[in-house]
PDB file of C-alpha atoms and ligand atoms in Angstrom:
ATOM      1  CA  MET A1414     -18.449 -25.536  21.225  1.00 51.00           C
ATOM      2  CA  GLU A1415     -15.733 -23.191  20.098  1.00 60.00           C
ATOM      3  CA  GLN A1416     -14.265 -21.204  22.916  1.00 75.00           C
ATOM      4  CA  LYS A1417     -15.101 -17.512  22.973  1.00 88.00           C
ATOM      5  CA  LYS A1418     -12.219 -15.261  21.954  1.00 92.00           C
ATOM      6  CA  LYS A1419     -11.374 -12.876  24.757  1.00 95.00           C
ATOM      7  CA  ILE A1420     -10.537  -9.245  24.077  1.00 97.00           C
ATOM      8  CA  LEU A1421      -8.826  -7.008  26.599  1.00 98.00           C
ATOM      9  CA  ILE A1422      -9.777  -3.332  26.256  1.00 98.00           C
ATOM     10  CA  VAL A1423      -7.290  -0.950  27.858  1.00 98.00           C
ATOM     11  CA  GLU A1424      -8.811   2.496  27.598  1.00 97.00           C
ATOM     12  CA  ASP A1425      -9.517   5.232  30.165  1.00 96.00           C
ATOM     13  CA  GLU A1426     -12.473   6.832  28.389  1.00 94.00           C
ATOM     14  CA  LYS A1427     -15.477   5.032  29.775  1.00 94.00           C
ATOM     15  CA  ASN A1428     -17.790   5.858  26.862  1.00 92.00           C
ATOM     16  CA  ILE A1429     -15.319   4.284  24.419  1.00 93.00           C
ATOM     17  CA  VAL A1430     -15.017   1.180  26.604  1.00 96.00           C
ATOM     18  CA  ASP A1431     -18.813   0.928  26.775  1.00 95.00           C
ATOM     19  CA  ILE A1432     -19.294   1.091  23.029  1.00 93.00           C
ATOM     20  CA  LEU A1433     -16.427  -1.345  22.399  1.00 95.00           C
ATOM     21  CA  ARG A1434     -17.780  -3.825  24.951  1.00 95.00           C
ATOM     22  CA  PHE A1435     -21.288  -3.614  23.504  1.00 95.00           C
ATOM     23  CA  ASN A1436     -20.159  -4.188  19.929  1.00 94.00           C
ATOM     24  CA  LEU A1437     -17.581  -6.874  20.696  1.00 95.00           C
ATOM     25  CA  GLN A1438     -19.994  -8.865  22.839  1.00 95.00           C
ATOM     26  CA  ARG A1439     -22.630  -8.609  20.147  1.00 93.00           C
ATOM     27  CA  GLU A1440     -20.107 -10.183  17.746  1.00 92.00           C
ATOM     28  CA  GLY A1441     -19.638 -13.059  20.197  1.00 93.00           C
ATOM     29  CA  TYR A1442     -16.402 -11.992  21.869  1.00 95.00           C
ATOM     30  CA  GLY A1443     -15.754 -11.992  25.588  1.00 95.00           C
ATOM     31  CA  THR A1444     -14.288  -8.787  27.025  1.00 97.00           C
ATOM     32  CA  LEU A1445     -11.958  -7.742  29.820  1.00 97.00           C
ATOM     33  CA  GLU A1446     -11.500  -4.100  30.730  1.00 97.00           C
ATOM     34  CA  ALA A1447      -8.765  -2.005  32.260  1.00 98.00           C
ATOM     35  CA  TYR A1448      -8.890   1.763  32.751  1.00 97.00           C
ATOM     36  CA  ASP A1449      -5.192   2.400  33.328  1.00 98.00           C
ATOM     37  CA  GLY A1450      -1.904   1.078  31.972  1.00 97.00           C
ATOM     38  CA  GLU A1451      -0.717  -0.782  35.047  1.00 98.00           C
ATOM     39  CA  THR A1452      -3.931  -2.743  35.410  1.00 98.00           C
ATOM     40  CA  GLY A1453      -3.941  -3.331  31.656  1.00 98.00           C
ATOM     41  CA  LEU A1454      -0.459  -4.832  31.728  1.00 97.00           C
ATOM     42  CA  GLN A1455      -1.335  -7.055  34.663  1.00 97.00           C
ATOM     43  CA  MET A1456      -4.543  -8.273  33.025  1.00 97.00           C
ATOM     44  CA  ALA A1457      -2.741  -8.904  29.737  1.00 96.00           C
ATOM     45  CA  LEU A1458      -0.218 -11.090  31.549  1.00 95.00           C
ATOM     46  CA  GLU A1459      -2.655 -12.927  33.791  1.00 94.00           C
ATOM     47  CA  GLY A1460      -5.962 -12.904  31.932  1.00 92.00           C
ATOM     48  CA  ASN A1461      -4.696 -14.677  28.811  1.00 90.00           C
ATOM     49  CA  PRO A1462      -6.612 -12.517  26.300  1.00 94.00           C
ATOM     50  CA  ASP A1463      -6.625 -13.364  22.572  1.00 91.00           C
ATOM     51  CA  ILE A1464      -6.103  -9.746  21.578  1.00 94.00           C
ATOM     52  CA  LEU A1465      -5.466  -6.348  23.159  1.00 96.00           C
ATOM     53  CA  LEU A1466      -7.072  -3.044  22.179  1.00 97.00           C
ATOM     54  CA  LEU A1467      -4.677  -0.542  23.670  1.00 96.00           C
ATOM     55  CA  ASP A1468      -5.124   3.201  24.029  1.00 94.00           C
ATOM     56  CA  VAL A1469      -1.951   5.331  24.096  1.00 91.00           C
ATOM     57  CA  MET A1470      -2.695   8.091  26.618  1.00 91.00           C
ATOM     58  CA  LEU A1471      -3.513   6.237  29.829  1.00 94.00           C
ATOM     59  CA  PRO A1472      -3.159   6.933  33.566  1.00 96.00           C
ATOM     60  CA  LYS A1473      -0.245   5.323  35.450  1.00 96.00           C
ATOM     61  CA  MET A1474       1.495   3.806  32.391  1.00 96.00           C
ATOM     62  CA  ASN A1475       1.064   4.773  28.742  1.00 93.00           C
ATOM     63  CA  GLY A1476       0.093   2.289  26.057  1.00 93.00           C
ATOM     64  CA  PHE A1477       3.545   2.154  24.484  1.00 91.00           C
ATOM     65  CA  ASP A1478       5.108   1.148  27.789  1.00 94.00           C
ATOM     66  CA  VAL A1479       2.423  -1.485  28.301  1.00 96.00           C
ATOM     67  CA  CYS A1480       3.196  -2.949  24.878  1.00 92.00           C
ATOM     68  CA  ARG A1481       6.957  -2.741  25.352  1.00 91.00           C
ATOM     69  CA  GLN A1482       6.813  -4.482  28.728  1.00 94.00           C
ATOM     70  CA  LEU A1483       4.551  -7.214  27.371  1.00 92.00           C
ATOM     71  CA  ARG A1484       7.029  -7.989  24.607  1.00 84.00           C
ATOM     72  CA  GLU A1485       9.974  -7.853  27.003  1.00 87.00           C
ATOM     73  CA  LYS A1486       8.240 -10.504  29.073  1.00 87.00           C
ATOM     74  CA  GLY A1487       7.887 -12.672  25.963  1.00 79.00           C
ATOM     75  CA  ASN A1488       4.129 -12.189  25.643  1.00 83.00           C
ATOM     76  CA  ASN A1489       3.064 -12.212  21.984  1.00 77.00           C
ATOM     77  CA  VAL A1490      -0.632 -11.410  22.290  1.00 85.00           C
ATOM     78  CA  PRO A1491      -1.726  -9.389  19.226  1.00 85.00           C
ATOM     79  CA  VAL A1492      -1.898  -5.680  20.102  1.00 88.00           C
ATOM     80  CA  ILE A1493      -3.953  -3.116  18.217  1.00 89.00           C
ATOM     81  CA  ILE A1494      -3.043   0.428  19.243  1.00 88.00           C
ATOM     82  CA  LEU A1495      -5.873   2.943  19.353  1.00 90.00           C
ATOM     83  CA  THR A1496      -4.358   6.250  18.361  1.00 84.00           C
ATOM     84  CA  ALA A1497      -5.692   9.776  17.818  1.00 78.00           C
ATOM     85  CA  ARG A1498      -5.723  11.122  14.291  1.00 60.00           C
ATOM     86  CA  GLU A1499      -3.104  13.822  14.862  1.00 60.00           C
ATOM     87  CA  GLU A1500      -0.636  11.487  16.503  1.00 60.00           C
ATOM     88  CA  GLU A1501       0.799  10.208  13.224  1.00 56.00           C
ATOM     89  CA  ALA A1502       4.158   9.545  14.863  1.00 60.00           C
ATOM     90  CA  ASP A1503       2.440   7.212  17.325  1.00 63.00           C
ATOM     91  CA  LYS A1504       1.739   4.695  14.603  1.00 61.00           C
ATOM     92  CA  VAL A1505       5.369   4.288  13.706  1.00 61.00           C
ATOM     93  CA  LEU A1506       6.488   4.097  17.309  1.00 67.00           C
ATOM     94  CA  GLY A1507       3.729   1.607  18.111  1.00 65.00           C
ATOM     95  CA  LEU A1508       4.754  -0.747  15.343  1.00 65.00           C
ATOM     96  CA  GLU A1509       8.410  -0.434  16.283  1.00 67.00           C
ATOM     97  CA  ILE A1510       7.802  -1.497  19.865  1.00 73.00           C
ATOM     98  CA  GLY A1511       5.933  -4.590  18.815  1.00 71.00           C
ATOM     99  CA  ALA A1512       2.294  -3.644  18.263  1.00 78.00           C
ATOM    100  CA  ASP A1513       0.640  -5.579  15.441  1.00 73.00           C
ATOM    101  CA  ASP A1514      -1.694  -2.956  14.086  1.00 76.00           C
ATOM    102  CA  TYR A1515      -3.135   0.441  14.844  1.00 78.00           C
ATOM    103  CA  ILE A1516      -6.424   2.136  14.273  1.00 83.00           C
ATOM    104  CA  THR A1517      -7.011   5.872  14.408  1.00 82.00           C
ATOM    105  CA  LYS A1518      -9.738   7.510  16.459  1.00 83.00           C
ATOM    106  CA  PRO A1519     -12.474   8.124  15.657  1.00 82.00           C
ATOM    107  CA  PHE A1520     -12.862   4.697  14.060  1.00 84.00           C
ATOM    108  CA  SER A1521     -15.880   2.917  12.673  1.00 86.00           C
ATOM    109  CA  MET A1522     -16.985  -0.261  14.448  1.00 89.00           C
ATOM    110  CA  ARG A1523     -16.931  -2.067  11.123  1.00 87.00           C
ATOM    111  CA  GLU A1524     -13.277  -1.228  10.589  1.00 85.00           C
ATOM    112  CA  LEU A1525     -12.392  -2.162  14.145  1.00 89.00           C
ATOM    113  CA  MET A1526     -14.137  -5.544  13.845  1.00 89.00           C
ATOM    114  CA  ALA A1527     -12.316  -6.261  10.585  1.00 84.00           C
ATOM    115  CA  ARG A1528      -8.974  -5.495  12.251  1.00 83.00           C
ATOM    116  CA  VAL A1529      -9.795  -7.626  15.287  1.00 88.00           C
ATOM    117  CA  LYS A1530     -10.736 -10.587  13.104  1.00 84.00           C
ATOM    118  CA  ALA A1531      -7.708 -10.137  10.869  1.00 74.00           C
ATOM    119  CA  ASN A1532      -5.289  -9.996  13.780  1.00 75.00           C
ATOM    120  CA  ILE A1533      -6.780 -12.978  15.562  1.00 78.00           C
ATOM    121  CA  ARG A1534      -6.508 -14.968  12.354  1.00 63.00           C
ATOM    122  CA  ARG A1535      -2.967 -13.819  11.653  1.00 56.00           C
ATOM    123  CA  THR A1536      -1.775 -15.302  14.947  1.00 57.00           C
ATOM    124  CA  SER A1537      -3.434 -18.626  14.244  1.00 54.00           C
ATOM    125  CA  MET A1538      -1.709 -18.637  10.845  1.00 52.00           C
ATOM    126  CA  ARG A1539       1.637 -18.046  12.488  1.00 50.00           C
ATOM    127  CA  MET A1540       1.137 -21.097  14.676  1.00 46.00           C
ATOM    128  CA  ASP A1541       0.728 -23.454  11.724  1.00 48.00           C
ATOM    129  CA  SER A1542       3.430 -26.085  11.491  1.00 46.00           C
ATOM    130  CA  GLY A1543       6.148 -25.813   8.870  1.00 56.00           C
ATOM    131  CA  ASN A1544       6.200 -23.047   6.327  1.00 70.00           C
ATOM    132  CA  THR A1545       2.617 -23.172   5.301  1.00 73.00           C
ATOM    133  CA  MET A1546       0.058 -20.423   5.545  1.00 75.00           C
ATOM    134  CA  ASP A1547      -3.558 -21.465   5.871  1.00 76.00           C
ATOM    135  CA  THR A1548      -5.537 -18.539   4.518  1.00 76.00           C
ATOM    136  CA  GLY A1549      -8.708 -19.765   6.183  1.00 71.00           C
ATOM    137  CA  VAL A1550     -10.692 -19.930   2.939  1.00 74.00           C
ATOM    138  CA  GLY A1551      -9.597 -23.328   1.636  1.00 78.00           C
ATOM    139  CA  LEU A1552      -6.276 -22.188   0.206  1.00 86.00           C
ATOM    140  CA  VAL A1553      -2.949 -23.263   1.678  1.00 86.00           C
ATOM    141  CA  VAL A1554       0.302 -21.575   0.684  1.00 85.00           C
ATOM    142  CA  ASN A1555       3.633 -23.334   1.145  1.00 81.00           C
ATOM    143  CA  THR A1556       6.256 -20.606   1.251  1.00 75.00           C
ATOM    144  CA  ASP A1557       9.113 -23.126   0.886  1.00 72.00           C
ATOM    145  CA  THR A1558       7.956 -24.661  -2.358  1.00 74.00           C
ATOM    146  CA  TYR A1559       5.923 -21.645  -3.564  1.00 75.00           C
ATOM    147  CA  GLN A1560       3.017 -23.986  -4.042  1.00 81.00           C
ATOM    148  CA  VAL A1561      -0.600 -23.137  -3.479  1.00 88.00           C
ATOM    149  CA  THR A1562      -3.123 -25.870  -2.875  1.00 88.00           C
ATOM    150  CA  LYS A1563      -6.871 -25.646  -2.853  1.00 88.00           C
ATOM    151  CA  GLY A1564      -8.692 -28.520  -1.208  1.00 81.00           C
ATOM    152  CA  GLY A1565      -5.441 -30.505  -1.412  1.00 79.00           C
ATOM    153  CA  ARG A1566      -4.997 -29.947  -5.137  1.00 85.00           C
ATOM    154  CA  VAL A1567      -2.088 -27.875  -6.481  1.00 86.00           C
ATOM    155  CA  VAL A1568      -3.064 -24.604  -8.173  1.00 88.00           C
ATOM    156  CA  ASP A1569      -0.675 -23.578 -10.933  1.00 81.00           C
ATOM    157  CA  LEU A1570       0.152 -19.878 -10.503  1.00 80.00           C
ATOM    158  CA  THR A1571       2.615 -17.576 -12.212  1.00 75.00           C
ATOM    159  CA  GLN A1572       5.162 -15.909  -9.978  1.00 73.00           C
ATOM    160  CA  ARG A1573       3.243 -12.612 -10.052  1.00 78.00           C
ATOM    161  CA  GLU A1574      -0.057 -14.290  -9.259  1.00 84.00           C
ATOM    162  CA  TYR A1575       1.609 -16.079  -6.368  1.00 86.00           C
ATOM    163  CA  GLU A1576       3.105 -12.853  -5.049  1.00 83.00           C
ATOM    164  CA  LEU A1577      -0.179 -10.987  -5.333  1.00 90.00           C
ATOM    165  CA  LEU A1578      -2.036 -13.772  -3.531  1.00 92.00           C
ATOM    166  CA  THR A1579       0.446 -14.092  -0.682  1.00 88.00           C
ATOM    167  CA  PHE A1580       0.673 -10.327  -0.253  1.00 89.00           C
ATOM    168  CA  LEU A1581      -3.092  -9.892   0.053  1.00 92.00           C
ATOM    169  CA  ALA A1582      -3.529 -13.031   2.159  1.00 89.00           C
ATOM    170  CA  SER A1583      -0.938 -11.839   4.681  1.00 85.00           C
ATOM    171  CA  HIS A1584      -3.041  -8.739   5.333  1.00 85.00           C
ATOM    172  CA  PRO A1585      -6.596 -10.104   5.416  1.00 86.00           C
ATOM    173  CA  GLY A1586      -9.288  -7.471   5.438  1.00 88.00           C
ATOM    174  CA  LYS A1587      -6.974  -4.632   4.461  1.00 90.00           C
ATOM    175  CA  VAL A1588      -7.951  -2.898   1.227  1.00 93.00           C
ATOM    176  CA  TYR A1589      -5.167  -1.992  -1.210  1.00 93.00           C
ATOM    177  CA  SER A1590      -5.607   0.365  -4.144  1.00 92.00           C
ATOM    178  CA  ARG A1591      -4.267  -0.712  -7.508  1.00 89.00           C
ATOM    179  CA  ILE A1592      -1.496   1.842  -7.108  1.00 85.00           C
ATOM    180  CA  ASP A1593      -0.574   0.365  -3.716  1.00 86.00           C
ATOM    181  CA  LEU A1594      -0.415  -3.069  -5.275  1.00 88.00           C
ATOM    182  CA  MET A1595       1.714  -1.870  -8.166  1.00 80.00           C
ATOM    183  CA  GLU A1596       4.170  -0.544  -5.624  1.00 77.00           C
ATOM    184  CA  GLN A1597       4.055  -3.431  -3.179  1.00 79.00           C
ATOM    185  CA  VAL A1598       3.788  -6.428  -5.474  1.00 79.00           C
ATOM    186  CA  TRP A1599       5.192  -5.162  -8.770  1.00 72.00           C
ATOM    187  CA  ASN A1600       7.636  -2.741  -7.154  1.00 65.00           C
ATOM    188  CA  TYR A1601       6.732  -0.013  -9.623  1.00 59.00           C
ATOM    189  CA  GLY A1602       6.049   3.576  -8.836  1.00 54.00           C
ATOM    190  CA  TYR A1603       2.797   4.925 -10.147  1.00 51.00           C
ATOM    191  CA  VAL A1604       2.946   4.592 -13.926  1.00 53.00           C
ATOM    192  CA  GLY A1605      -0.442   5.671 -15.234  1.00 56.00           C
ATOM    193  CA  ASP A1606      -2.408   3.091 -17.145  1.00 54.00           C
ATOM    194  CA  ASP A1607      -0.289   0.203 -15.955  1.00 62.00           C
ATOM    195  CA  VAL A1608      -2.633  -0.207 -12.993  1.00 69.00           C
ATOM    196  CA  ARG A1609      -4.777  -2.175 -15.449  1.00 75.00           C
ATOM    197  CA  THR A1610      -2.167  -4.884 -15.013  1.00 75.00           C
ATOM    198  CA  VAL A1611      -3.452  -5.340 -11.479  1.00 84.00           C
ATOM    199  CA  ASP A1612      -7.028  -5.857 -12.667  1.00 86.00           C
ATOM    200  CA  VAL A1613      -5.908  -8.409 -15.219  1.00 82.00           C
ATOM    201  CA  THR A1614      -3.805 -10.325 -12.722  1.00 84.00           C
ATOM    202  CA  VAL A1615      -6.609 -10.316 -10.167  1.00 92.00           C
ATOM    203  CA  ARG A1616      -8.989 -11.669 -12.799  1.00 90.00           C
ATOM    204  CA  ARG A1617      -6.596 -14.469 -13.780  1.00 86.00           C
ATOM    205  CA  LEU A1618      -5.948 -15.313 -10.154  1.00 91.00           C
ATOM    206  CA  ARG A1619      -9.666 -15.501  -9.432  1.00 94.00           C
ATOM    207  CA  GLU A1620     -10.154 -17.874 -12.344  1.00 91.00           C
ATOM    208  CA  LYS A1621      -7.628 -20.198 -10.736  1.00 90.00           C
ATOM    209  CA  ILE A1622      -8.546 -20.015  -7.056  1.00 92.00           C
ATOM    210  CA  GLU A1623     -12.204 -19.083  -6.817  1.00 92.00           C
ATOM    211  CA  ASP A1624     -15.038 -21.608  -7.000  1.00 90.00           C
ATOM    212  CA  ASP A1625     -17.029 -19.041  -8.960  1.00 93.00           C
ATOM    213  CA  PRO A1626     -14.728 -16.310 -10.356  1.00 93.00           C
ATOM    214  CA  ALA A1627     -17.730 -14.047 -11.015  1.00 92.00           C
ATOM    215  CA  ASN A1628     -18.654 -14.181  -7.308  1.00 93.00           C
ATOM    216  CA  PRO A1629     -15.288 -14.302  -5.573  1.00 94.00           C
ATOM    217  CA  THR A1630     -14.945 -15.206  -1.892  1.00 90.00           C
ATOM    218  CA  CYS A1631     -11.132 -14.981  -1.495  1.00 92.00           C
ATOM    219  CA  ILE A1632     -10.004 -11.850  -3.311  1.00 94.00           C
ATOM    220  CA  LEU A1633     -12.704  -9.249  -3.007  1.00 94.00           C
ATOM    221  CA  THR A1634     -13.249  -5.887  -4.656  1.00 95.00           C
ATOM    222  CA  ARG A1635     -13.947  -2.755  -2.668  1.00 93.00           C
ATOM    223  CA  ARG A1636     -15.638  -0.733  -5.370  1.00 91.00           C
ATOM    224  CA  GLY A1637     -13.842   2.500  -6.178  1.00 90.00           C
ATOM    225  CA  VAL A1638     -10.983   1.668  -3.812  1.00 92.00           C
ATOM    226  CA  GLY A1639      -9.204  -1.575  -4.599  1.00 94.00           C
ATOM    227  CA  TYR A1640      -8.839  -5.189  -3.601  1.00 96.00           C
ATOM    228  CA  TYR A1641      -8.563  -7.139  -0.370  1.00 94.00           C
ATOM    229  CA  PHE A1642      -8.353 -10.673   0.897  1.00 93.00           C
ATOM    230  CA  SER A1643     -11.459 -11.943   2.641  1.00 89.00           C
ATOM    231  CA  GLY A1644     -11.379 -10.748   6.248  1.00 61.00           C
ATOM    232  CA  GLN A1645     -13.850 -13.417   7.335  1.00 52.00           C
ATOM    233  CA  ALA A1646     -12.265 -16.073   9.510  1.00 42.00           C
TER     234      ALA A1646
HETATM  235 CA1   CA B1043      -6.812   7.901  26.776  1.00 55.79          CA
END
């Protein structure tokens, strides 16, 4: 049997801890809980969690200091910072001190679960040997040779298709608008109708990598928003 993934919740608001515990356990995760920063740091170091959900404003030691000290001690557990909506600056600081992701309060459970899954999978991808990225859906990307294989067979992609695929696959579960993708993958600013280019490239990519391009399982559409790589591990 696969071992349960263990999630450490460091949060001083008991009602938030309760709802997180309930939902995480229902999804099959084990949970550990700490209600202040000092205990959270100690449990992160000794309890060997697979991921940390870390509030910022905490008694005894704030979340940033917990994260900073973890990294200073060489602990690379994925950390998702839970931040309040107004604290925009927190996000930047959190990522600078070594957090992996952040989520703003109030958050939906669905979004939180997607982030948890994505960050657990990202660490297992990092641990793959060599310069290959296993996307978890039957596609393997070799970033040395720029080759993509599906079920062991090489998929012939254009450079842009390759870049689009690797960009989305490195952020599983995160939805990007076509404008975002133009900027991130094509390095364009917003240039009106050119966003159609994204749709066309996605369609071509799906024809090459999906078993059934009409019912994709790798690159998914969030209707009215954009595209994302399957967040399912
Ligand atoms: Ca708090």
